[in-house]
CSV table of C-alpha atoms in Angstrom, one decimal:
chain,number,residue,atom,x,y,z
A,1,MET,CA,108.6,44.2,216.4
A,2,GLU,CA,105.8,41.8,217.4
A,3,ARG,CA,102.3,42.3,216.0
A,4,ILE,CA,98.9,41.4,217.5
A,5,TRP,CA,95.8,41.1,215.2
A,6,LEU,CA,92.6,42.4,216.7
A,7,GLY,CA,89.2,41.0,215.8
A,8,VAL,CA,85.7,41.9,216.8
A,9,LEU,CA,83.6,39.1,218.4
A,10,TYR,CA,81.0,38.3,215.8
A,11,LEU,CA,81.9,35.3,213.7
A,12,SER,CA,84.7,32.8,214.4
A,13,GLY,CA,86.9,31.9,211.4
A,14,TRP,CA,85.0,34.2,209.0
A,15,HIS,CA,86.2,37.3,207.3
A,16,ILE,CA,85.1,40.8,206.2
A,17,SER,CA,86.5,43.0,203.4
A,18,SER,CA,85.7,46.6,202.7
A,19,CYS,CA,85.3,48.5,199.4
A,20,PHE,CA,85.9,52.2,198.8
A,21,LEU,CA,82.3,53.1,199.7
A,22,ARG,CA,82.4,51.0,202.9
A,23,GLN,CA,80.3,48.2,201.4
A,24,TYR,CA,81.1,45.3,203.6
A,25,HIS,CA,81.3,41.8,202.1
A,26,TYR,CA,80.9,38.6,204.2
A,27,VAL,CA,83.5,36.0,203.2
A,28,ALA,CA,82.7,32.4,204.5
A,29,ASP,CA,86.2,31.0,204.1
A,30,PRO,CA,88.3,30.5,207.2
A,31,LYS,CA,91.8,32.1,207.0
A,32,THR,CA,94.5,33.5,209.3
A,33,TRP,CA,94.5,37.4,209.5
A,34,THR,CA,97.4,37.6,207.1
A,35,GLU,CA,95.7,35.3,204.6
A,36,ALA,CA,92.4,37.2,205.0
A,37,GLN,CA,94.2,40.5,204.3
A,38,ALA,CA,95.8,39.1,201.1
A,39,TYR,CA,92.4,37.7,199.9
A,40,CYS,CA,90.5,41.0,200.6
A,41,ARG,CA,93.2,43.0,198.8
A,42,GLU,CA,93.0,40.7,195.8
A,43,LYS,CA,89.2,40.4,195.5
A,44,TYR,CA,88.0,43.7,197.0
A,45,THR,CA,89.9,46.6,198.6
A,46,ASP,CA,91.1,45.5,202.0
A,47,LEU,CA,90.0,44.1,205.3
A,48,ALA,CA,87.1,46.1,206.9
A,49,THR,CA,87.8,49.6,208.3
A,50,ILE,CA,85.3,51.1,210.7
A,51,GLN,CA,85.3,54.8,211.3
A,52,ASN,CA,82.0,55.5,213.0
A,53,SER,CA,79.0,53.9,214.8
A,54,THR,CA,77.0,53.8,211.6
A,55,GLU,CA,79.6,51.7,209.8
A,56,MET,CA,79.8,49.5,212.9
A,57,ASP,CA,76.1,48.9,212.7
A,58,GLN,CA,76.4,48.3,208.9
A,59,LEU,CA,79.1,45.7,209.4
A,60,ALA,CA,77.1,44.0,212.2
A,61,ASP,CA,74.1,43.8,209.9
A,62,THR,CA,76.2,42.3,207.2
A,63,VAL,CA,77.5,39.6,209.5
A,64,SER,CA,74.1,38.8,211.2
A,65,SER,CA,72.3,38.5,207.9
A,66,SER,CA,74.6,35.6,207.0
A,67,GLY,CA,73.0,33.6,209.9
A,68,HIS,CA,76.2,33.3,212.0
A,69,ASN,CA,77.0,34.9,215.3
A,70,SER,CA,80.7,34.4,216.3
A,71,ASP,CA,84.1,36.0,215.4
A,72,VAL,CA,85.2,37.7,212.2
A,73,TRP,CA,88.5,39.3,211.2
A,74,ILE,CA,88.6,43.1,210.5
A,75,GLY,CA,91.4,45.3,209.5
A,76,LEU,CA,92.5,46.6,212.9
A,77,TYR,CA,96.0,45.6,214.2
A,78,SER,CA,98.5,46.7,216.7
A,79,VAL,CA,102.3,47.0,216.3
A,80,VAL,CA,103.9,45.9,219.6
A,81,ASP,CA,106.9,48.1,220.6
A,82,TRP,CA,107.9,47.4,224.2
A,83,ARG,CA,110.0,50.2,225.9
A,84,TRP,CA,111.7,50.7,229.2
A,85,SER,CA,110.6,53.6,231.3
A,86,ASP,CA,114.2,55.0,231.7
A,87,GLY,CA,114.7,54.9,227.9
A,88,TYR,CA,117.4,52.2,228.2
A,89,ASN,CA,118.1,50.5,224.8
A,90,GLY,CA,121.6,49.1,225.3
A,91,SER,CA,122.8,45.6,225.8
A,92,GLY,CA,120.1,43.5,227.4
A,93,ALA,CA,117.2,45.9,226.5
A,94,GLU,CA,115.4,43.1,224.6
A,95,TYR,CA,115.6,40.6,227.5
A,96,ARG,CA,112.1,39.2,228.4
A,97,ASN,CA,110.9,36.6,230.9
A,98,TRP,CA,107.2,36.2,229.9
A,99,GLN,CA,105.0,33.8,231.9
A,100,ASN,CA,104.5,31.0,229.3
A,101,ARG,CA,103.0,28.0,231.0
A,102,ILE,CA,99.3,28.2,230.4
A,103,ASP,CA,98.7,32.0,230.0
A,104,ASN,CA,101.2,32.4,227.1
A,105,GLU,CA,102.0,35.9,228.1
A,106,PRO,CA,101.9,38.6,226.8
A,107,ASP,CA,98.3,37.8,225.8
A,108,PHE,CA,96.9,41.4,225.4
A,109,TYR,CA,93.7,40.3,227.2
A,110,SER,CA,90.7,42.6,226.5
A,111,PHE,CA,92.9,45.0,224.3
A,112,HIS,CA,94.1,47.1,227.2
A,113,GLN,CA,97.2,45.5,228.7
A,114,PHE,CA,100.0,47.9,228.0
A,115,CYS,CA,102.1,47.6,231.1
A,116,VAL,CA,104.2,44.8,232.6
A,117,ASN,CA,104.5,43.3,236.1
A,118,ILE,CA,106.5,40.4,237.6
A,119,GLY,CA,104.9,37.7,239.7
A,120,SER,CA,106.4,35.9,242.7
A,121,ALA,CA,107.4,33.0,240.5
A,122,GLY,CA,109.6,35.4,238.4
A,123,GLY,CA,107.5,35.4,235.2
A,124,TRP,CA,106.3,38.6,233.5
A,125,TRP,CA,102.7,39.5,232.7
A,126,ASP,CA,101.1,42.2,230.6
A,127,ASP,CA,98.3,43.9,232.5
A,128,SER,CA,96.1,46.9,232.6
A,129,CYS,CA,98.1,50.0,233.6
A,130,SER,CA,95.3,51.2,235.8
A,131,ILE,CA,95.6,48.4,238.4
A,132,SER,CA,97.3,49.1,241.7
A,133,TYR,CA,100.3,46.9,242.5
A,134,PRO,CA,103.5,47.4,244.5
A,135,PHE,CA,106.4,48.2,242.3
A,136,ILE,CA,110.2,48.0,241.9
A,137,CYS,CA,112.3,51.2,241.5
A,138,TYR,CA,116.1,51.5,241.2
A,139,ARG,CA,118.7,53.8,242.5
A,140,GLY,CA,122.4,54.1,241.4
A,141,THR,CA,122.9,54.0,237.6
A,142,GLN,CA,121.4,52.2,234.6
A,143,LEU,CA,124.5,50.0,234.4
A,144,GLU,CA,124.8,49.4,238.2
A,145,PRO,CA,121.2,49.5,239.5
A,146,GLN,CA,120.2,48.9,243.1
A,147,PHE,CA,116.6,47.6,243.1
A,148,VAL,CA,114.1,48.7,245.7
A,149,LEU,CA,110.6,47.4,246.5
A,150,VAL,CA,108.0,50.0,247.2
A,151,PRO,CA,105.1,48.0,248.9
A,152,ASN,CA,102.4,50.7,248.5
A,153,GLY,CA,100.1,49.8,245.6
A,154,LYS,CA,99.9,52.3,242.7
A,155,ASN,CA,98.9,52.2,239.1
A,156,TRP,CA,101.8,52.1,236.6
A,157,SER,CA,101.9,55.8,235.8
A,158,ASP,CA,101.8,56.8,239.5
A,159,ALA,CA,104.5,54.2,240.2
A,160,GLN,CA,106.7,55.6,237.5
A,161,ARG,CA,106.2,59.1,238.9
A,162,HIS,CA,107.1,57.9,242.4
A,163,CYS,CA,110.2,56.2,241.3
A,164,ARG,CA,111.4,59.3,239.3
A,165,GLU,CA,110.8,61.6,242.2
A,166,ASN,CA,112.4,59.4,244.9
A,167,PHE,CA,114.8,57.1,243.1
A,168,ILE,CA,115.9,57.0,239.4
A,169,ASP,CA,113.0,55.2,237.6
A,170,LEU,CA,111.0,52.0,237.5
A,171,ALA,CA,113.2,48.9,237.2
A,172,THR,CA,114.8,48.0,233.9
A,173,VAL,CA,115.5,44.2,233.7
A,174,ARG,CA,118.4,43.2,231.3
A,175,SER,CA,119.3,39.7,232.3
A,176,GLY,CA,118.3,36.5,234.1
A,177,THR,CA,120.5,37.6,237.0
A,178,GLU,CA,118.7,41.0,237.4
A,179,ASN,CA,115.4,39.3,237.0
A,180,GLN,CA,116.3,36.9,239.8
A,181,GLU,CA,117.4,39.8,242.0
A,182,ILE,CA,114.0,41.5,241.5
A,183,HIS,CA,112.2,38.2,241.9
A,184,SER,CA,113.7,37.9,245.4
A,185,LEU,CA,112.0,41.2,246.4
A,186,VAL,CA,108.5,40.2,245.2
A,187,PRO,CA,106.1,39.3,248.1
A,188,SER,CA,104.6,35.8,248.0
A,189,ASP,CA,101.5,35.4,245.8
A,190,ALA,CA,101.9,39.0,244.6
A,191,TRP,CA,102.7,41.0,241.4
A,192,VAL,CA,104.7,44.2,241.2
A,193,TRP,CA,105.2,46.7,238.4
A,194,ILE,CA,108.5,47.0,236.5
A,195,GLY,CA,109.4,49.6,233.9
A,196,LEU,CA,108.3,47.9,230.7
A,197,SER,CA,105.3,49.2,228.8
A,198,ARG,CA,104.1,49.9,225.3
A,199,ASP,CA,101.9,52.4,223.4
A,200,PRO,CA,98.6,51.3,221.8
A,201,ASN,CA,99.9,51.8,218.2
A,202,MET,CA,96.6,50.9,216.5
A,203,TYR,CA,96.4,50.9,212.7
A,204,TRP,CA,93.9,49.9,210.0
A,205,SER,CA,95.0,47.5,207.2
A,206,ASP,CA,94.1,50.0,204.5
A,207,GLY,CA,96.1,52.8,206.0
A,208,SER,CA,93.2,54.8,207.4
A,209,GLY,CA,93.9,56.8,210.5
A,210,TYR,CA,92.7,55.1,213.7
A,211,THR,CA,90.2,57.5,215.4
A,212,TYR,CA,86.9,55.7,216.0
A,213,SER,CA,87.1,52.8,218.5
A,214,PHE,CA,84.3,50.3,218.2
A,215,LEU,CA,85.6,48.8,221.5
A,216,SER,CA,84.2,51.8,223.3
A,217,THR,CA,80.7,51.1,222.0
A,218,ALA,CA,80.6,47.7,223.6
A,219,PRO,CA,83.1,47.6,226.4
A,220,LEU,CA,84.6,44.3,227.2
A,221,MET,CA,84.1,43.3,230.9
A,222,ARG,CA,86.7,41.3,232.8
A,223,GLN,CA,85.6,39.6,236.0
A,224,VAL,CA,87.6,37.3,238.3
A,225,VAL,CA,85.6,34.6,239.8
A,226,LYS,CA,86.9,32.3,242.6
A,227,LEU,CA,85.8,28.7,242.4
A,228,ARG,CA,85.8,26.2,245.2
A,229,ILE,CA,85.9,22.6,243.8
A,230,GLU,CA,85.9,19.3,245.6
A,231,PRO,CA,87.3,16.5,243.4
A,232,ASP,CA,85.6,13.1,243.1
A,233,ALA,CA,88.7,11.4,244.3
A,234,PRO,CA,91.6,12.7,246.4
A,235,SER,CA,94.1,11.4,243.9
A,236,VAL,CA,92.9,13.6,241.1
A,237,ASP,CA,95.5,16.2,240.0
A,238,MET,CA,93.5,19.4,239.6
A,239,ASN,CA,96.4,21.1,237.9
A,240,ASP,CA,96.5,18.4,235.2
A,241,PRO,CA,95.9,20.2,231.8
A,242,ALA,CA,93.3,17.7,230.8
A,243,VAL,CA,91.4,18.1,234.1
A,244,LYS,CA,91.4,21.9,233.8
A,245,ALA,CA,90.3,21.7,230.2
A,246,ASN,CA,87.4,19.4,231.1
A,247,ILE,CA,86.2,21.7,233.9
A,248,LEU,CA,86.4,24.7,231.6
A,249,LYS,CA,84.3,23.0,228.9
A,250,LYS,CA,81.6,22.1,231.4
A,251,LEU,CA,81.5,25.6,232.7
A,252,GLN,CA,81.3,27.0,229.2
A,253,ASP,CA,78.5,24.5,228.3
A,254,ARG,CA,76.6,25.6,231.4
A,255,LEU,CA,76.8,29.2,230.4
A,256,LYS,CA,75.4,28.4,227.0
A,257,GLU,CA,72.5,26.5,228.6
A,258,LYS,CA,71.7,29.6,230.5
A,259,GLY,CA,71.7,31.7,227.3
A,260,MET,CA,74.9,33.5,228.0
A,261,SER,CA,76.8,33.9,224.8
A,262,GLY,CA,79.9,35.9,224.0
A,263,VAL,CA,81.6,35.0,227.3
A,264,THR,CA,85.2,33.7,227.2
A,265,LEU,CA,86.5,31.7,230.2
A,266,LYS,CA,90.1,31.4,231.0
A,267,TRP,CA,92.0,30.1,234.0
A,268,ARG,CA,94.2,32.6,235.8
A,269,GLU,CA,97.5,31.0,236.7
A,270,GLN,CA,98.9,32.1,240.1
A,271,PRO,CA,102.5,33.4,240.6
A,272,ASP,CA,103.7,29.9,241.5
A,273,GLY,CA,102.6,28.6,238.1
A,274,LYS,CA,99.6,26.6,239.4
A,275,VAL,CA,95.8,27.2,239.0
A,276,PHE,CA,94.4,25.1,241.9
A,277,HIS,CA,95.5,25.3,245.5
A,278,LYS,CA,94.4,23.4,248.6
A,279,GLU,CA,92.6,25.4,251.2
A,280,LYS,CA,94.5,25.6,254.4
A,281,LYS,CA,91.5,24.7,256.6
A,282,SER,CA,89.8,22.1,254.5
A,283,SER,CA,90.4,19.4,251.8
A,284,ARG,CA,88.6,21.6,249.2
A,285,LYS,CA,90.5,23.4,246.5
A,286,LYS,CA,89.9,26.7,244.9
A,287,THR,CA,91.2,28.8,242.0
A,288,GLU,CA,90.5,32.0,240.1
A,289,LEU,CA,88.8,32.1,236.7
């Protein structure tokens, strides 16, 4: 199983440990999550557990009193267990075709991407299950499926229900051949749901039950912004990694100048693997951020 380590945005590269009486200790020594866990267990009790809003405020006060205001590690982590909607676990059940150019999927962006879609380039993306997309069902049998595109957009759960009521289930993809077959059904510049998903499976490092969610006290907002950029020279390759990184840095610096902190910028790669595309009716280019 894969694991994803979850951190709260307070203090980059710094770490928190928790004692039995929930006395939080600020540790100014950059480590990975696993290293931080081992350090806290050796020197204190464990990485910080947060069970209510009072403890969240206490932890925030501990960090802010240190004079820093970026990310810290806490003890919350997630065990990643991907499952197919029809329960298939035979040969090919572990096949994955994650989109891995720039986005490095699955990236679990904003802690709520538990369902999987496939883009028109054939790569897979983890995404919020509440988004409406077309979807792929199958008829026939698990071993000899016939894939069907349903063009009407639905969230993942409604898509699953529709497939089970009208076909067999959402599509299970067991090989590159099946992935290519499904890929051929995906409309241009679109994403469609397939049958892969996972449960939240949230745990605290010290074994405490996961009940209180500090994420709900300060919800993370995700916004897609379209940019229209005219390069200084026509020969500039706007999809060059160095060019994109430079633009992203300038945008981030501009936000800081405007006093906007705690904002993370990330390019959204399109299904064809590119970020920038020429507009059809002009020489300008645009992308999504």
